[in-house]
Coordinates of C-alpha atoms and ligand atoms in Angstrom, one line a residue:
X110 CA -14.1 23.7 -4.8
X111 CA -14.1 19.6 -3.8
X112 CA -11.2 17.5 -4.1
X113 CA -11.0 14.1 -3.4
X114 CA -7.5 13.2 -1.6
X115 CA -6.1 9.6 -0.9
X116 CA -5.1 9.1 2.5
X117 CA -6.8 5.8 3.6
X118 CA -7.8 2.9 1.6
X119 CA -11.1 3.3 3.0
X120 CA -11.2 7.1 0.7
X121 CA -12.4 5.0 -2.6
X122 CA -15.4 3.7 -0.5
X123 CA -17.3 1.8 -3.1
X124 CA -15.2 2.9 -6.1
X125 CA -12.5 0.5 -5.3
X126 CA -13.0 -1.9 -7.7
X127 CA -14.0 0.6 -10.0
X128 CA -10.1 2.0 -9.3
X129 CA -8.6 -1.6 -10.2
X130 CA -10.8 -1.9 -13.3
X131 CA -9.6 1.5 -14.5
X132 CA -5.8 -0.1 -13.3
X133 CA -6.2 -3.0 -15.8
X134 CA -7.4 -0.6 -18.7
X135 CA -4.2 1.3 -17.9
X136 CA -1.9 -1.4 -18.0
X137 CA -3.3 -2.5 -21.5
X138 CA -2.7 1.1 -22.7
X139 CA 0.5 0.9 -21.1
X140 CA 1.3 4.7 -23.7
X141 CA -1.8 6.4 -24.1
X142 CA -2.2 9.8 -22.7
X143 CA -5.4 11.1 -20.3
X144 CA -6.5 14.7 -21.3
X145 CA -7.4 15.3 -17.7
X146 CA -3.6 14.6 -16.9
X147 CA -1.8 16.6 -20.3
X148 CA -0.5 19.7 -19.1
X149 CA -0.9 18.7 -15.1
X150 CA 1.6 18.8 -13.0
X151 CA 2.1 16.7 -9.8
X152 CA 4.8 17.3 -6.7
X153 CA 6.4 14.4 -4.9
X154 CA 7.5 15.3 -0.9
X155 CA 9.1 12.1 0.3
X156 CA 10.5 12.2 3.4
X157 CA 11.4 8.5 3.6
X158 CA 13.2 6.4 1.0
X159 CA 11.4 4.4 -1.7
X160 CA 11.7 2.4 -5.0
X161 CA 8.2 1.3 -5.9
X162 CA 6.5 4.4 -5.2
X163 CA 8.9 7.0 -6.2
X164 CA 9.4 5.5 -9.6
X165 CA 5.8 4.0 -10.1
X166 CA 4.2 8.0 -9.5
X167 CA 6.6 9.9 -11.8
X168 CA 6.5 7.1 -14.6
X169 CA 2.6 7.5 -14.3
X170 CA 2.3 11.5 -14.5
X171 CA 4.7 11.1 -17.4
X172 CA 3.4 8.5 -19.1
X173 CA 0.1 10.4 -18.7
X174 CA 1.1 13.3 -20.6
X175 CA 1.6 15.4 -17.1
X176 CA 5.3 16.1 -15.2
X177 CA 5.9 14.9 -11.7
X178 CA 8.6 17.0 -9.4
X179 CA 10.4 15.3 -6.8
X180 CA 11.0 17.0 -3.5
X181 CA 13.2 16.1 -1.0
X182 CA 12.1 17.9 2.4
X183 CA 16.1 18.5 3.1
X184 CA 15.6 20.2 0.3
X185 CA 12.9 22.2 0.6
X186 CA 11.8 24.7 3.4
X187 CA 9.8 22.1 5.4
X188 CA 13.3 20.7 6.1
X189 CA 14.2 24.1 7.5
X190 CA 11.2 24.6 9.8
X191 CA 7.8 25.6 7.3
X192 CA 4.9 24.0 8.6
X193 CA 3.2 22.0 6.2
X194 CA 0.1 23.7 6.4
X195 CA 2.1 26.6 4.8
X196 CA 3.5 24.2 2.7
X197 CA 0.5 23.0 1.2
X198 CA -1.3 26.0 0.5
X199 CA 1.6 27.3 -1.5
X200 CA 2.3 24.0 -3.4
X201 CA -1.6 23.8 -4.4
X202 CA -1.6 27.6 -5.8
X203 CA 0.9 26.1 -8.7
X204 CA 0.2 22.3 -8.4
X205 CA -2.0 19.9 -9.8
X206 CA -2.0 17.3 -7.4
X207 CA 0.6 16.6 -4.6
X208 CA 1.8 13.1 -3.1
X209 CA 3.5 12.7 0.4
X210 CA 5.4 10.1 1.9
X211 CA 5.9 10.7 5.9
X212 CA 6.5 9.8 8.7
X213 CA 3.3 11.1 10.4
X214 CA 0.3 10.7 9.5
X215 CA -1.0 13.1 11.1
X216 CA 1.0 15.6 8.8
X217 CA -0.4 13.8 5.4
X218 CA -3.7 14.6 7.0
X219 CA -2.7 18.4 7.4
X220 CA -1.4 18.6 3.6
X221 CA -4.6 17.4 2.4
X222 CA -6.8 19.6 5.1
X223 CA -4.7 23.0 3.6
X224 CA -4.1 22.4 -0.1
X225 CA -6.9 22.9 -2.5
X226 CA -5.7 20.1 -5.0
X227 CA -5.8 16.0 -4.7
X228 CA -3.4 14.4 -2.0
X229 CA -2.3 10.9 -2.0
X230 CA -0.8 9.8 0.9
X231 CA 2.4 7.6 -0.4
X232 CA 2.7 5.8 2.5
X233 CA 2.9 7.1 6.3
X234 CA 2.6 5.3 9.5
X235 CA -0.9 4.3 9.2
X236 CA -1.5 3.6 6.1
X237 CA -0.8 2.4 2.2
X238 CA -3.1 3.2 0.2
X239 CA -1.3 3.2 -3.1
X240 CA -0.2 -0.3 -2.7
X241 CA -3.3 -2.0 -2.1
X242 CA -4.6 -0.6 -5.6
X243 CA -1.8 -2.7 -6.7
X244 CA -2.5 -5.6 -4.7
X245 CA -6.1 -6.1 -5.4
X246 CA -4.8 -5.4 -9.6
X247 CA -2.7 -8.3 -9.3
X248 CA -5.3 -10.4 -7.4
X249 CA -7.8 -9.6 -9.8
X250 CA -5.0 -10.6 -12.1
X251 CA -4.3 -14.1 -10.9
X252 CA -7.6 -15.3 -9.5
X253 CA -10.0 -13.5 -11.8
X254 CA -11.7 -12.1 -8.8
X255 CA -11.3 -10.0 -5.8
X256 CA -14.2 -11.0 -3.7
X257 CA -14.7 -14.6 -1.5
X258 CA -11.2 -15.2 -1.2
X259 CA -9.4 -15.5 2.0
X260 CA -6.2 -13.1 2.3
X261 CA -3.4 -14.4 5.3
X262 CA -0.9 -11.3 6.7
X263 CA 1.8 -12.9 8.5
X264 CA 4.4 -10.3 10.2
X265 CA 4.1 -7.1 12.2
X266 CA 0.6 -4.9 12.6
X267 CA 1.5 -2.0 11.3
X268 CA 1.0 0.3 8.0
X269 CA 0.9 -2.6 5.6
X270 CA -1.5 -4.6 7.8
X271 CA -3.8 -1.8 8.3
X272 CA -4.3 -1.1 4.6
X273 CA -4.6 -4.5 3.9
X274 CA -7.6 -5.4 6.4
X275 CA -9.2 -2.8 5.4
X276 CA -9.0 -3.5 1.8
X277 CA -9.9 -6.7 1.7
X278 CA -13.1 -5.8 3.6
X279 CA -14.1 -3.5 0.5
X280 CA -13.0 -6.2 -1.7
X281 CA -15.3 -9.0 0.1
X282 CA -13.2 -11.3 1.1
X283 CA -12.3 -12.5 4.4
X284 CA -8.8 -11.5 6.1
X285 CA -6.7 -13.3 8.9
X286 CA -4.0 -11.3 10.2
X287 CA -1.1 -13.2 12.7
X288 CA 1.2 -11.2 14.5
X289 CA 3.2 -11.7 17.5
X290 CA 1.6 -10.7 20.9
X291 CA 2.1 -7.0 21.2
X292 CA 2.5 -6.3 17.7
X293 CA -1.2 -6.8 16.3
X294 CA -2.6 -4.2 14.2
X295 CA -4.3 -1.1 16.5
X296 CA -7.8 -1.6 17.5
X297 CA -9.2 1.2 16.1
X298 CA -8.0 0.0 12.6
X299 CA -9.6 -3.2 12.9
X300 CA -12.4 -1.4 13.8
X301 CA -12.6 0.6 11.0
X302 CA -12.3 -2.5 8.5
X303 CA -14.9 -4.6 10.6
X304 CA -17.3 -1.8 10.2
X305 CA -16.7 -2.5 6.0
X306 CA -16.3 -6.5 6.3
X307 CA -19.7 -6.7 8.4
X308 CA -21.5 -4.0 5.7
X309 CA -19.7 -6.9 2.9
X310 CA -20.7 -10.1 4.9
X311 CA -16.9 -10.8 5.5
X312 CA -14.3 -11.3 8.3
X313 CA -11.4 -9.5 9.6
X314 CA -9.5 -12.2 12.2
X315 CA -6.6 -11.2 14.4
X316 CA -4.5 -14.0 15.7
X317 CA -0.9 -15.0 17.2
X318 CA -0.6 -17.9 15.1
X319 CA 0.6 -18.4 11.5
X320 CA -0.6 -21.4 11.3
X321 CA -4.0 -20.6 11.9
X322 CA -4.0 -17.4 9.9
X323 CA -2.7 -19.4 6.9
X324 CA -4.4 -22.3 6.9
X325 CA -6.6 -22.7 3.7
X326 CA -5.6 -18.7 2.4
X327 CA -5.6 -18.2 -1.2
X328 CA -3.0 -15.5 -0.6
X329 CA -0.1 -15.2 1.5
X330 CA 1.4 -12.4 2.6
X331 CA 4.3 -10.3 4.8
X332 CA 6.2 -7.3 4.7
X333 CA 9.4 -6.1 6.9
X334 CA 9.9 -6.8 10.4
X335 CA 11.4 -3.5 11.0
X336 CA 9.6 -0.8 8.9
X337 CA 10.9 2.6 8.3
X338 CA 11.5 4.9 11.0
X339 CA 11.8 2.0 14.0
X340 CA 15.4 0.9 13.1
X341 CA 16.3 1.1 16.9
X342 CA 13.9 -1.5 17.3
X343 CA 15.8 -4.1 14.7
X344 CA 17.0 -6.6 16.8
X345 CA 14.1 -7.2 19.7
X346 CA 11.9 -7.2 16.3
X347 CA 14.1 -9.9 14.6
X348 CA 14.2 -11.9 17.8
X349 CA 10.4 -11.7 18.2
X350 CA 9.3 -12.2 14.6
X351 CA 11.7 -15.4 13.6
X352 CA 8.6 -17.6 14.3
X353 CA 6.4 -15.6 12.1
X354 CA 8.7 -15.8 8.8
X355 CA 6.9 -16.7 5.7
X356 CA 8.9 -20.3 4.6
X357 CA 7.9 -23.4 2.9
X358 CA 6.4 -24.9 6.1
X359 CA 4.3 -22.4 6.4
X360 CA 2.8 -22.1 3.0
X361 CA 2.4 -25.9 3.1
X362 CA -1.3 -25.0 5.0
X363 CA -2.2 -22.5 2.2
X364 CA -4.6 -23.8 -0.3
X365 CA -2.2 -26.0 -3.2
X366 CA -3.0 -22.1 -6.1
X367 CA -1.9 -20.0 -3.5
X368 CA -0.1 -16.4 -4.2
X369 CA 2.5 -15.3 -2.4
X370 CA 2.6 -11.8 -1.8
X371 CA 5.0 -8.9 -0.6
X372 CA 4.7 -5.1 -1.2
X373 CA 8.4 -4.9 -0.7
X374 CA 11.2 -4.2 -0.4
X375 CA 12.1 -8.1 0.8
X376 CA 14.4 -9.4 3.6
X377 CA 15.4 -12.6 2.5
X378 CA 15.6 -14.7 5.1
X379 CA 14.0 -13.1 7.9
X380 CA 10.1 -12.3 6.7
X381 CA 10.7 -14.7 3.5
X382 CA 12.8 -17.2 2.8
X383 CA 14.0 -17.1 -0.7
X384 CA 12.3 -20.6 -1.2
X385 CA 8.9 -19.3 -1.4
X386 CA 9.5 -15.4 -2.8
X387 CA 11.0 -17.5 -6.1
X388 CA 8.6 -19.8 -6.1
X389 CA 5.5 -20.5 -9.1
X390 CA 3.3 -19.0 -6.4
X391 CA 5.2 -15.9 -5.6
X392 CA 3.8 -13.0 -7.9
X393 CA 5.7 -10.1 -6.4
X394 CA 7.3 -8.8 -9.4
X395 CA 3.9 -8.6 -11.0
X396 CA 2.9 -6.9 -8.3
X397 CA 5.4 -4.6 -8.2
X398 CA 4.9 -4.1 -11.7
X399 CA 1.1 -3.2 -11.1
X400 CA 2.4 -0.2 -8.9
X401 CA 2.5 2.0 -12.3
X402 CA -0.4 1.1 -13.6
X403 CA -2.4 1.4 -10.2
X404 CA -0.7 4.8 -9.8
X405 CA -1.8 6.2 -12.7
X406 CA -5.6 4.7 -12.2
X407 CA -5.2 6.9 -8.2
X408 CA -4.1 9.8 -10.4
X409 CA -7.1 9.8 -13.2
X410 CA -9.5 9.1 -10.3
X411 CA -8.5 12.2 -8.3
X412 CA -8.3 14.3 -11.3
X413 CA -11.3 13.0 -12.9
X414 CA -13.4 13.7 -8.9
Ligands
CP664 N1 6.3 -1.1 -1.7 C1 6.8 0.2 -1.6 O1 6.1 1.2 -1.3 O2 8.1 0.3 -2.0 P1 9.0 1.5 -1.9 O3 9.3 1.8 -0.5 O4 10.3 1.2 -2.7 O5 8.3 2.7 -2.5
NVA665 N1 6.0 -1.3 6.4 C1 7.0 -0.9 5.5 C2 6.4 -0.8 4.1 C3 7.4 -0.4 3.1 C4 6.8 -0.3 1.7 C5 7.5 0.5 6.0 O1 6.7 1.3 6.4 O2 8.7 0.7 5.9

């Protein structure tokens, strides 16, 4: 039988803004039930911690009419040495649809490859998928339109960024991406979304300087220094990154309607200064907000594939 799973942005293909649309209808039928969701019932591995994406799935399957269960791997007999390959094909003989937050990405991809329902990869290494659903929904949101803008990433190449490039290249609009020398987003990643941007007539720019990257951007964004997983690396990270930290100075070359963004959690004061994550352009609540309603739209989509 197909399944579609979510494991990369790039899975919606040309459906993505067919996602966000179906993310708006959501959020204006914040109660409504989906009949292919009643009855359905949708496990929740997480392996790391999380706010957004914990809360945002099992609100969704409820809200939906299904039932979301969370499972802690320490809890669970992955913690205690079953391979997730086993795992999966005995979660998708009573599952509906599974989500997994790792730390590998390679062992989202071997969920999905063994279980016979949907898999949404809720965050891993690589990639974000679920966030950029929200992202381009609050976009869509603020400036009426996700294509022919130009998106600034300010901050460290890793799962955020990767998404994001990526993302934007569906969207059709041009991406600048500064990071700190040694910390730029891996090649084959831009690869992947210069593939999309040239297919969309768009950019994907990698840079060392802010600046540069944010200089007429109709959104700004960052994300942690230090993601989950490389706390050993905290300090050398904070040392490197302080000239990359998103503060009023920096925004100052963004057009005057700029939106900040930040998928969050926020470190005030290193990536962000409080200045600008409180300010009228800062629309990260919202955005954080927009994680329900884009997690149910992921959820109908898979269900309804
Ligand atoms: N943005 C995000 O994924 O937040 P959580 O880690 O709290 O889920
Ligand atoms: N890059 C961060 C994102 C958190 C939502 C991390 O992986 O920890």
């Amino acid at each position: 039988m197909f399944k579609k799973d979510l494991i990369s942005i790039a899975d919606l293909g040309t459906d993505f803004p067919e996602v966000i649309n179906l993310a708006l209808r959501l959020k204006r039928d914040r109660y409504s039930r989906r009949d292919s969701v009643v009855g359905r019932t949708m496990g929740m591995i997480f392996e790391k911690s999380s706010t957004r994406t914990r809360v945002s799935l099992e609100t969704a399957i409820f809200q939906l009419g299904g039932h979301g269960i969370f499972l802690n791997p320490s809890d669970m007999q992955m913690g205690r040495g079953e391979t997730v390959s086993d795992t999966a094909h005995v979660l998708s003989g009573m599952l509906d649809i599974i989500t997994y937050r790792a730390f590998k990405h390679e062992n989202v991809l071997s969920l999905a490859k063994n279980s016979s329902v949907p898999v949404i990869n809720a965050l891993d290494d690589k990639e974000h998928p679920l966030q950029l659903i929200a992202d381009y929904m609050t976009i869509a949101e603020k400036k009426n339109r996700i294509s022919g803008l130009k998106f600034a990433y300010v901050g460290d190449g890793n799962n955020m960024a990767n998404s994001i490039m990526i993302a934007s290249a569906m969207a059709g609009s041009d991406v600048s991406i500064a990071s700190p020398k040694g910390f730029e987003p891996a090649k084959e990643y831009v690869e992947i979304a210069r593939k999309i941007a040239k297919e969309n007539g768009v950019t994907v720019e990698i840079m060392n300087d802010p600046v540069e990257a944010v200089k007429d951007s109709d959104i700004v964004y960052t994300d942690v220094w230090v993601s989950m997983g490389e706390e050993k690396q905290r300090e050398e990270k904070e040392k490197t990154f302080r000239p990359y930290q998103v503060n009023s100075d920096l925004v100052s070359h963004a057009r005057k309607d700029y939106i900040f963004m930040h998928c969050l959690p926020a470190h005030r004061g290193l990536e962000v200064t409080d200045e600008v994550a409180d300010s009228i352009n800062s629309v990260i609540f919202q955005e954080a907000e927009n994680r329900l309603h884009s997690a149910k739209a992921a959820i109908v989509y898979l269900l309804e594939h």
